[in-house]
PDB file of C-alpha atoms in Angstrom:
ATOM      1  CA  UNK P   1      14.867 -17.329 -12.809  1.00 58.00           C
ATOM      2  CA  UNK P   2      17.172 -14.733 -14.309  1.00 57.00           C
ATOM      3  CA  UNK P   3      15.716 -15.178 -17.806  1.00 63.00           C
ATOM      4  CA  UNK P   4      12.185 -14.493 -16.615  1.00 66.00           C
ATOM      5  CA  UNK P   5      13.304 -11.641 -14.385  1.00 62.00           C
ATOM      6  CA  UNK P   6      15.394 -10.033 -17.150  1.00 65.00           C
ATOM      7  CA  UNK P   7      12.420 -10.154 -19.517  1.00 67.00           C
ATOM      8  CA  UNK P   8      10.191  -8.700 -16.823  1.00 67.00           C
ATOM      9  CA  UNK P   9      12.707  -5.949 -16.038  1.00 65.00           C
ATOM     10  CA  UNK P  10      13.031  -5.077 -19.718  1.00 67.00           C
ATOM     11  CA  UNK P  11       9.401  -3.951 -19.848  1.00 73.00           C
ATOM     12  CA  UNK P  12      10.011  -1.044 -17.455  1.00 76.00           C
ATOM     13  CA  UNK P  13      10.294   1.440 -20.341  1.00 77.00           C
ATOM     14  CA  UNK P  14       6.910   0.319 -21.666  1.00 81.00           C
ATOM     15  CA  UNK P  15       5.333   0.755 -18.230  1.00 80.00           C
ATOM     16  CA  UNK P  16       6.681   4.293 -17.824  1.00 82.00           C
ATOM     17  CA  UNK P  17       5.542   5.164 -21.339  1.00 85.00           C
ATOM     18  CA  UNK P  18       2.035   3.870 -20.659  1.00 83.00           C
ATOM     19  CA  UNK P  19       1.843   5.784 -17.376  1.00 83.00           C
ATOM     20  CA  UNK P  20       3.019   8.990 -19.041  1.00 85.00           C
ATOM     21  CA  UNK P  21       0.476   8.570 -21.829  1.00 84.00           C
ATOM     22  CA  UNK P  22      -2.373   7.935 -19.375  1.00 83.00           C
ATOM     23  CA  UNK P  23      -1.405  10.955 -17.271  1.00 85.00           C
ATOM     24  CA  UNK P  24      -1.327  13.188 -20.346  1.00 86.00           C
ATOM     25  CA  UNK P  25      -4.767  12.104 -21.515  1.00 84.00           C
ATOM     26  CA  UNK P  26      -6.104  12.433 -17.964  1.00 83.00           C
ATOM     27  CA  UNK P  27      -4.883  16.045 -17.782  1.00 85.00           C
ATOM     28  CA  UNK P  28      -6.702  16.857 -21.040  1.00 84.00           C
ATOM     29  CA  UNK P  29      -9.957  15.351 -19.730  1.00 82.00           C
ATOM     30  CA  UNK P  30      -9.579  17.193 -16.423  1.00 83.00           C
ATOM     31  CA  UNK P  31      -9.009  20.516 -18.163  1.00 84.00           C
ATOM     32  CA  UNK P  32     -12.124  19.961 -20.283  1.00 83.00           C
ATOM     33  CA  UNK P  33     -14.196  19.080 -17.214  1.00 80.00           C
ATOM     34  CA  UNK P  34     -13.008  22.256 -15.439  1.00 82.00           C
ATOM     35  CA  UNK P  35     -14.203  24.319 -18.383  1.00 83.00           C
ATOM     36  CA  UNK P  36     -17.661  22.718 -18.242  1.00 81.00           C
ATOM     37  CA  UNK P  37     -18.264  22.817 -14.482  1.00 78.00           C
ATOM     38  CA  UNK P  38     -15.324  23.647 -12.183  1.00 81.00           C
ATOM     39  CA  UNK P  39     -17.018  22.732  -8.907  1.00 78.00           C
ATOM     40  CA  UNK P  40     -18.287  19.344 -10.027  1.00 76.00           C
ATOM     41  CA  UNK P  41     -14.967  18.614 -11.730  1.00 78.00           C
ATOM     42  CA  UNK P  42     -13.157  19.332  -8.453  1.00 81.00           C
ATOM     43  CA  UNK P  43     -15.517  16.962  -6.607  1.00 76.00           C
ATOM     44  CA  UNK P  44     -14.829  14.200  -9.144  1.00 75.00           C
ATOM     45  CA  UNK P  45     -11.088  14.882  -9.014  1.00 79.00           C
ATOM     46  CA  UNK P  46     -11.034  14.770  -5.209  1.00 80.00           C
ATOM     47  CA  UNK P  47     -12.916  11.457  -5.157  1.00 76.00           C
ATOM     48  CA  UNK P  48     -10.653   9.954  -7.815  1.00 76.00           C
ATOM     49  CA  UNK P  49      -7.581  11.157  -5.885  1.00 80.00           C
ATOM     50  CA  UNK P  50      -8.818   9.492  -2.706  1.00 80.00           C
ATOM     51  CA  UNK P  51      -9.332   6.240  -4.602  1.00 79.00           C
ATOM     52  CA  UNK P  52      -5.842   6.495  -6.115  1.00 80.00           C
ATOM     53  CA  UNK P  53      -4.178   7.110  -2.760  1.00 82.00           C
ATOM     54  CA  UNK P  54      -6.107   4.233  -1.205  1.00 82.00           C
ATOM     55  CA  UNK P  55      -4.655   1.949  -3.882  1.00 85.00           C
ATOM     56  CA  UNK P  56      -1.220   2.574  -2.356  1.00 85.00           C
ATOM     57  CA  UNK P  57      -2.103  -0.054   0.267  1.00 88.00           C
ATOM     58  CA  UNK P  58      -2.311  -2.746  -2.412  1.00 87.00           C
ATOM     59  CA  UNK P  59       0.735  -1.418  -4.232  1.00 87.00           C
ATOM     60  CA  UNK P  60       2.834  -1.617  -1.051  1.00 89.00           C
ATOM     61  CA  UNK P  61       1.645  -5.178  -0.392  1.00 89.00           C
ATOM     62  CA  UNK P  62       2.406  -6.101  -3.996  1.00 88.00           C
ATOM     63  CA  UNK P  63       5.950  -4.736  -3.618  1.00 87.00           C
ATOM     64  CA  UNK P  64       6.504  -6.978  -0.585  1.00 89.00           C
ATOM     65  CA  UNK P  65       5.146 -10.075  -2.332  1.00 88.00           C
ATOM     66  CA  UNK P  66       7.176  -9.246  -5.469  1.00 87.00           C
ATOM     67  CA  UNK P  67      10.413  -9.539  -3.485  1.00 86.00           C
ATOM     68  CA  UNK P  68       9.227 -12.901  -2.155  1.00 87.00           C
ATOM     69  CA  UNK P  69       8.343 -13.991  -5.687  1.00 84.00           C
ATOM     70  CA  UNK P  70      11.851 -13.190  -6.947  1.00 84.00           C
ATOM     71  CA  UNK P  71      13.442 -15.081  -4.042  1.00 83.00           C
ATOM     72  CA  UNK P  72      11.225 -18.108  -4.630  1.00 82.00           C
ATOM     73  CA  UNK P  73      11.970 -18.067  -8.365  1.00 79.00           C
ATOM     74  CA  UNK P  74      15.681 -18.144  -7.552  1.00 79.00           C
ATOM     75  CA  UNK P  75      15.147 -20.985  -5.093  1.00 79.00           C
ATOM     76  CA  UNK P  76      13.145 -22.917  -7.692  1.00 76.00           C
ATOM     77  CA  UNK P  77      15.882 -22.495 -10.282  1.00 76.00           C
ATOM     78  CA  UNK P  78      18.550 -23.578  -7.800  1.00 71.00           C
ATOM     79  CA  UNK P  79      16.521 -26.630  -6.806  1.00 72.00           C
ATOM     80  CA  UNK P  80      16.099 -27.609 -10.445  1.00 69.00           C
ATOM     81  CA  UNK P  81      19.816 -27.242 -11.173  1.00 69.00           C
ATOM     82  CA  UNK P  82      20.765 -29.201  -8.058  1.00 65.00           C
ATOM     83  CA  UNK P  83      18.373 -32.016  -8.942  1.00 63.00           C
ATOM     84  CA  UNK P  84      19.611 -32.259 -12.522  1.00 60.00           C
ATOM     85  CA  UNK P  85      23.324 -31.965 -11.705  1.00 61.00           C
ATOM     86  CA  UNK P  86      23.102 -34.542  -8.926  1.00 59.00           C
ATOM     87  CA  UNK P  87      20.605 -36.881 -10.521  1.00 56.00           C
ATOM     88  CA  UNK P  88      22.891 -39.911 -10.340  1.00 46.00           C
ATOM     89  CA  UNK P  89      23.679 -39.309  -6.664  1.00 51.00           C
ATOM     90  CA  UNK P  90      20.014 -38.770  -5.899  1.00 53.00           C
ATOM     91  CA  UNK P  91      19.054 -42.034  -7.580  1.00 54.00           C
ATOM     92  CA  UNK P  92      21.930 -43.910  -5.975  1.00 48.00           C
ATOM     93  CA  UNK P  93      20.796 -42.969  -2.466  1.00 53.00           C
ATOM     94  CA  UNK P  94      17.060 -43.156  -3.298  1.00 54.00           C
ATOM     95  CA  UNK P  95      16.520 -39.470  -2.534  1.00 56.00           C
ATOM     96  CA  UNK P  96      13.903 -38.877  -5.265  1.00 59.00           C
ATOM     97  CA  UNK P  97      10.939 -38.506  -2.855  1.00 64.00           C
ATOM     98  CA  UNK P  98      12.835 -36.052  -0.627  1.00 63.00           C
ATOM     99  CA  UNK P  99      14.171 -33.911  -3.456  1.00 62.00           C
ATOM    100  CA  UNK P 100      10.871 -34.117  -5.316  1.00 66.00           C
ATOM    101  CA  UNK P 101       8.981 -32.858  -2.279  1.00 72.00           C
ATOM    102  CA  UNK P 102      11.423 -29.974  -1.862  1.00 72.00           C
ATOM    103  CA  UNK P 103      11.024 -29.024  -5.515  1.00 71.00           C
ATOM    104  CA  UNK P 104       7.236 -29.257  -5.297  1.00 77.00           C
ATOM    105  CA  UNK P 105       7.176 -27.073  -2.196  1.00 81.00           C
ATOM    106  CA  UNK P 106       9.362 -24.422  -3.843  1.00 80.00           C
ATOM    107  CA  UNK P 107       7.237 -24.429  -7.005  1.00 78.00           C
ATOM    108  CA  UNK P 108       4.127 -24.067  -4.864  1.00 83.00           C
ATOM    109  CA  UNK P 109       5.667 -21.020  -3.167  1.00 84.00           C
ATOM    110  CA  UNK P 110       6.300 -19.406  -6.556  1.00 82.00           C
ATOM    111  CA  UNK P 111       2.720 -20.095  -7.630  1.00 83.00           C
ATOM    112  CA  UNK P 112       1.327 -18.729  -4.350  1.00 87.00           C
ATOM    113  CA  UNK P 113       3.290 -15.492  -4.658  1.00 86.00           C
ATOM    114  CA  UNK P 114       2.208 -14.998  -8.274  1.00 86.00           C
ATOM    115  CA  UNK P 115      -1.413 -15.734  -7.325  1.00 88.00           C
ATOM    116  CA  UNK P 116      -1.280 -13.218  -4.462  1.00 89.00           C
ATOM    117  CA  UNK P 117      -0.039 -10.472  -6.778  1.00 87.00           C
ATOM    118  CA  UNK P 118      -2.820 -11.274  -9.235  1.00 88.00           C
ATOM    119  CA  UNK P 119      -5.395 -11.241  -6.433  1.00 89.00           C
ATOM    120  CA  UNK P 120      -4.280  -7.794  -5.299  1.00 88.00           C
ATOM    121  CA  UNK P 121      -4.693  -6.489  -8.851  1.00 87.00           C
ATOM    122  CA  UNK P 122      -8.189  -7.948  -9.138  1.00 88.00           C
ATOM    123  CA  UNK P 123      -9.168  -6.414  -5.806  1.00 87.00           C
ATOM    124  CA  UNK P 124      -7.841  -3.043  -6.967  1.00 87.00           C
ATOM    125  CA  UNK P 125      -9.874  -3.244 -10.167  1.00 85.00           C
ATOM    126  CA  UNK P 126     -13.025  -4.186  -8.271  1.00 86.00           C
ATOM    127  CA  UNK P 127     -12.652  -1.288  -5.826  1.00 85.00           C
ATOM    128  CA  UNK P 128     -12.014   1.159  -8.638  1.00 82.00           C
ATOM    129  CA  UNK P 129     -15.070  -0.033 -10.574  1.00 82.00           C
ATOM    130  CA  UNK P 130     -17.244   0.416  -7.474  1.00 83.00           C
ATOM    131  CA  UNK P 131     -15.723   3.866  -6.932  1.00 80.00           C
ATOM    132  CA  UNK P 132     -16.660   4.840 -10.488  1.00 77.00           C
ATOM    133  CA  UNK P 133     -20.329   4.180  -9.738  1.00 80.00           C
ATOM    134  CA  UNK P 134     -19.999   6.164  -6.498  1.00 79.00           C
ATOM    135  CA  UNK P 135     -18.499   9.146  -8.341  1.00 77.00           C
ATOM    136  CA  UNK P 136     -21.229   9.007 -10.998  1.00 78.00           C
ATOM    137  CA  UNK P 137     -23.921   8.978  -8.307  1.00 79.00           C
ATOM    138  CA  UNK P 138     -22.260  11.879  -6.489  1.00 78.00           C
ATOM    139  CA  UNK P 139     -22.029  14.009  -9.620  1.00 77.00           C
ATOM    140  CA  UNK P 140     -25.647  13.352 -10.569  1.00 78.00           C
ATOM    141  CA  UNK P 141     -26.867  14.138  -7.039  1.00 79.00           C
ATOM    142  CA  UNK P 142     -24.802  17.308  -6.597  1.00 77.00           C
ATOM    143  CA  UNK P 143     -25.497  18.534 -10.112  1.00 75.00           C
ATOM    144  CA  UNK P 144     -29.250  17.916 -10.105  1.00 76.00           C
ATOM    145  CA  UNK P 145     -30.164  18.511  -6.452  1.00 78.00           C
ATOM    146  CA  UNK P 146     -27.612  20.965  -5.068  1.00 75.00           C
ATOM    147  CA  UNK P 147     -26.281  23.027  -7.966  1.00 74.00           C
ATOM    148  CA  UNK P 148     -29.323  22.675 -10.245  1.00 76.00           C
ATOM    149  CA  UNK P 149     -27.067  22.117 -13.256  1.00 75.00           C
ATOM    150  CA  UNK P 150     -28.644  21.345 -16.614  1.00 78.00           C
ATOM    151  CA  UNK P 151     -28.872  17.772 -17.813  1.00 81.00           C
ATOM    152  CA  UNK P 152     -26.604  18.542 -20.772  1.00 80.00           C
ATOM    153  CA  UNK P 153     -23.749  19.613 -18.471  1.00 79.00           C
ATOM    154  CA  UNK P 154     -24.199  16.549 -16.257  1.00 78.00           C
ATOM    155  CA  UNK P 155     -24.184  14.231 -19.258  1.00 81.00           C
ATOM    156  CA  UNK P 156     -21.056  15.918 -20.624  1.00 80.00           C
ATOM    157  CA  UNK P 157     -19.269  15.493 -17.287  1.00 79.00           C
ATOM    158  CA  UNK P 158     -20.356  11.883 -17.014  1.00 79.00           C
ATOM    159  CA  UNK P 159     -18.998  11.201 -20.490  1.00 81.00           C
ATOM    160  CA  UNK P 160     -15.649  12.754 -19.554  1.00 80.00           C
ATOM    161  CA  UNK P 161     -15.628  10.773 -16.322  1.00 79.00           C
ATOM    162  CA  UNK P 162     -16.469   7.578 -18.203  1.00 79.00           C
ATOM    163  CA  UNK P 163     -13.482   8.181 -20.470  1.00 79.00           C
ATOM    164  CA  UNK P 164     -11.033   9.350 -17.794  1.00 79.00           C
ATOM    165  CA  UNK P 165     -11.560   6.875 -14.945  1.00 79.00           C
ATOM    166  CA  UNK P 166     -10.167   3.909 -16.932  1.00 81.00           C
ATOM    167  CA  UNK P 167      -6.983   5.989 -17.271  1.00 82.00           C
ATOM    168  CA  UNK P 168      -6.801   6.294 -13.492  1.00 83.00           C
ATOM    169  CA  UNK P 169      -7.266   2.531 -13.149  1.00 83.00           C
ATOM    170  CA  UNK P 170      -4.599   1.972 -15.802  1.00 84.00           C
ATOM    171  CA  UNK P 171      -2.117   4.166 -13.925  1.00 85.00           C
ATOM    172  CA  UNK P 172      -2.682   2.242 -10.688  1.00 86.00           C
ATOM    173  CA  UNK P 173      -2.366  -1.089 -12.489  1.00 85.00           C
ATOM    174  CA  UNK P 174       0.889   0.026 -14.100  1.00 86.00           C
ATOM    175  CA  UNK P 175       2.177   1.079 -10.697  1.00 86.00           C
ATOM    176  CA  UNK P 176       1.618  -2.420  -9.328  1.00 86.00           C
ATOM    177  CA  UNK P 177       3.426  -3.851 -12.341  1.00 84.00           C
ATOM    178  CA  UNK P 178       6.299  -1.417 -11.792  1.00 85.00           C
ATOM    179  CA  UNK P 179       6.952  -2.600  -8.236  1.00 85.00           C
ATOM    180  CA  UNK P 180       7.077  -6.185  -9.517  1.00 84.00           C
ATOM    181  CA  UNK P 181       9.453  -5.142 -12.282  1.00 82.00           C
ATOM    182  CA  UNK P 182      11.685  -3.251  -9.845  1.00 83.00           C
ATOM    183  CA  UNK P 183      12.039  -6.347  -7.650  1.00 81.00           C
ATOM    184  CA  UNK P 184      13.189  -8.347 -10.688  1.00 79.00           C
ATOM    185  CA  UNK P 185      15.487  -5.550 -11.846  1.00 77.00           C
ATOM    186  CA  UNK P 186      17.150  -5.309  -8.441  1.00 79.00           C
ATOM    187  CA  UNK P 187      17.781  -9.047  -8.442  1.00 74.00           C
ATOM    188  CA  UNK P 188      19.248  -8.966 -11.960  1.00 72.00           C
ATOM    189  CA  UNK P 189      21.510  -6.060 -10.995  1.00 74.00           C
ATOM    190  CA  UNK P 190      22.595  -7.889  -7.848  1.00 74.00           C
ATOM    191  CA  UNK P 191      23.496 -10.973  -9.889  1.00 69.00           C
ATOM    192  CA  UNK P 192      25.459  -8.857 -12.371  1.00 67.00           C
ATOM    193  CA  UNK P 193      27.355  -7.119  -9.568  1.00 68.00           C
ATOM    194  CA  UNK P 194      28.206 -10.421  -7.915  1.00 65.00           C
ATOM    195  CA  UNK P 195      29.417 -11.829 -11.236  1.00 64.00           C
ATOM    196  CA  UNK P 196      31.600  -8.827 -12.052  1.00 66.00           C
ATOM    197  CA  UNK P 197      33.128  -8.811  -8.568  1.00 65.00           C
ATOM    198  CA  UNK P 198      33.412 -12.549  -7.981  1.00 57.00           C
ATOM    199  CA  UNK P 199      35.404 -13.703  -4.959  1.00 61.00           C
ATOM    200  CA  UNK P 200      36.782 -16.990  -3.689  1.00 58.00           C
ATOM    201  CA  UNK P 201      34.347 -18.346  -1.112  1.00 57.00           C
ATOM    202  CA  UNK P 202      37.058 -19.132   1.433  1.00 58.00           C
ATOM    203  CA  UNK P 203      38.933 -15.838   1.205  1.00 55.00           C
ATOM    204  CA  UNK P 204      39.112 -12.303  -0.101  1.00 58.00           C
ATOM    205  CA  UNK P 205      41.196 -12.970  -3.202  1.00 54.00           C
ATOM    206  CA  UNK P 206      39.434 -11.871  -6.384  1.00 52.00           C
ATOM    207  CA  UNK P 207      39.387 -14.228  -9.350  1.00 46.00           C
TER     208      UNK P 207
END
């Protein structure tokens, strides 16, 4: 409903702040890694960039489901208002099973959309965790076998990677939350515009 969507839209500033903070810290870690071993830092950066771009698939799917979630939340609110406002008529004509089934189906649609968004986020986190192990293995192999880098340098890079990769995951997670927030914000704005420019249903005369 509009209350939930307004609350969700209000957190957009927090999301942008968190993304900006994560990007800033990530730049500091990257600069430090370049000072230690430029070539291995570039390899880690390239792998992390590929993982980040691949997450766009889940972010795009989340954006689509977020629009569906907002629509279903509106439908659920409308169904609840209709049931409550017409409760006497519904009882008089014994329509409780029909209206109850419609309400249950709409609520199920809201739950399914919310579950799908959560599932996409869990899949993103799982892929990013697996990618972290892949990057660690790549750095150890290239550093020890190809470049013959000292163990101290490899350990230092792994520590930086261990600290920086959660920032990359955080940025991607915040991006998925942003697309959900934007869907709610667009719906709230649409409702505000329709309210401020209300029209008679049967004509063009403004109230």
